[in-house]
């Protein structure tokens, strides 16, 4: 029983995909793990478009049909002038049902031996001699303190755990995407296609998505850059206008809002007794806003390092640094390239976007791809072409 | 001063992520600002997707907060 246990090898703050993946891998490595989630449910509310690639998911798990609302093999782009461009994706993707997916990830962690507690809100760290040695918070109205050799900040967009420890996780205004999404039904959609609407009128500095969850149901959402949100029109107004125009008769099943940090990954991901993973470490792909797979990947790498450090020398910054290095080796370089691409494309005007849509529309359909699309998009800034080539071809 | 329309809040934490002085606290169904620490930079006002936060100081008031 977690309440009777004063000390753990690892305490994970946050029960999203990154936190649960860390908890599973660390527990499989023989560590005692306590995972604390502040909400009453793992996986709810779902603050997410729920899109993942098949290849990304397979790094961790064989895709379970229970998790999958739709399988996607085609993409549609709608330009500001309403030019529509479609093409097949080279690799398939999924729209998940994260209520089920996140639950299962937590169950895997539990099956591996981790203890999971919901309604456990952390509001501070125990720091001794500049080392993080535990957390303090409230569980259903009762104060508690727990000590751990390693505290893991998996606290998502907020990322307060890192800040309490002195790491700079604050997201700049221009690097925050302000999002809102409605899960709607009573509409007709192509259940195998991602729809992206690109325009300053729909979602300035971001995009609007229609991600199907069946033939008559979809996640319809958008995110606007904080850079444009400063102009005074909040995200919900953009979505209301779009829904009134495109899907006026949709029934809304869920409305959620949320911030997507499209920032560079934090410079320092570890310190003595502390690791940051997932959105809290700013691992979200800055171009797509996708955070599930990079979050799980960082959780996996961090847990592998945590296990090694506790078996050999203790959780010092030096011994936890291999995680930081592994992240930069596997995902980090591409992350920086994606960040540079994002820095250019989030300033595109509607004329730029129309030009890009015309460019890809002129390519025969079997020659269209995301690489081709971004190559056309980057043509105004040739130095970016190298980044585009590298992230899409793995050179 | 930053004012919170609590009945509008979805408790998403977007404002927490951008707060340069870490003075916003979002719980499962509660949001608080430590006004003694807040520097009234208004960044939280800009990023809120559903206009929960506003700046009450009219001299400071931005277009987003107005």
CSV table of C-alpha atoms in Angstrom, one decimal, chain B residues 1 11 23 27 31 33 40 43:
chain,number,residue,atom,x,y,z
B,1,UNK,CA,-4.4,42.3,-11.7
B,11,UNK,CA,-8.2,23.5,-16.1
B,23,UNK,CA,2.5,31.8,-10.0
B,27,UNK,CA,-5.8,21.6,-9.9
B,31,UNK,CA,-7.3,27.5,-10.5
B,33,UNK,CA,-3.0,32.9,-9.0
B,40,UNK,CA,1.1,41.2,-14.7
B,43,UNK,CA,0.9,36.2,-21.3
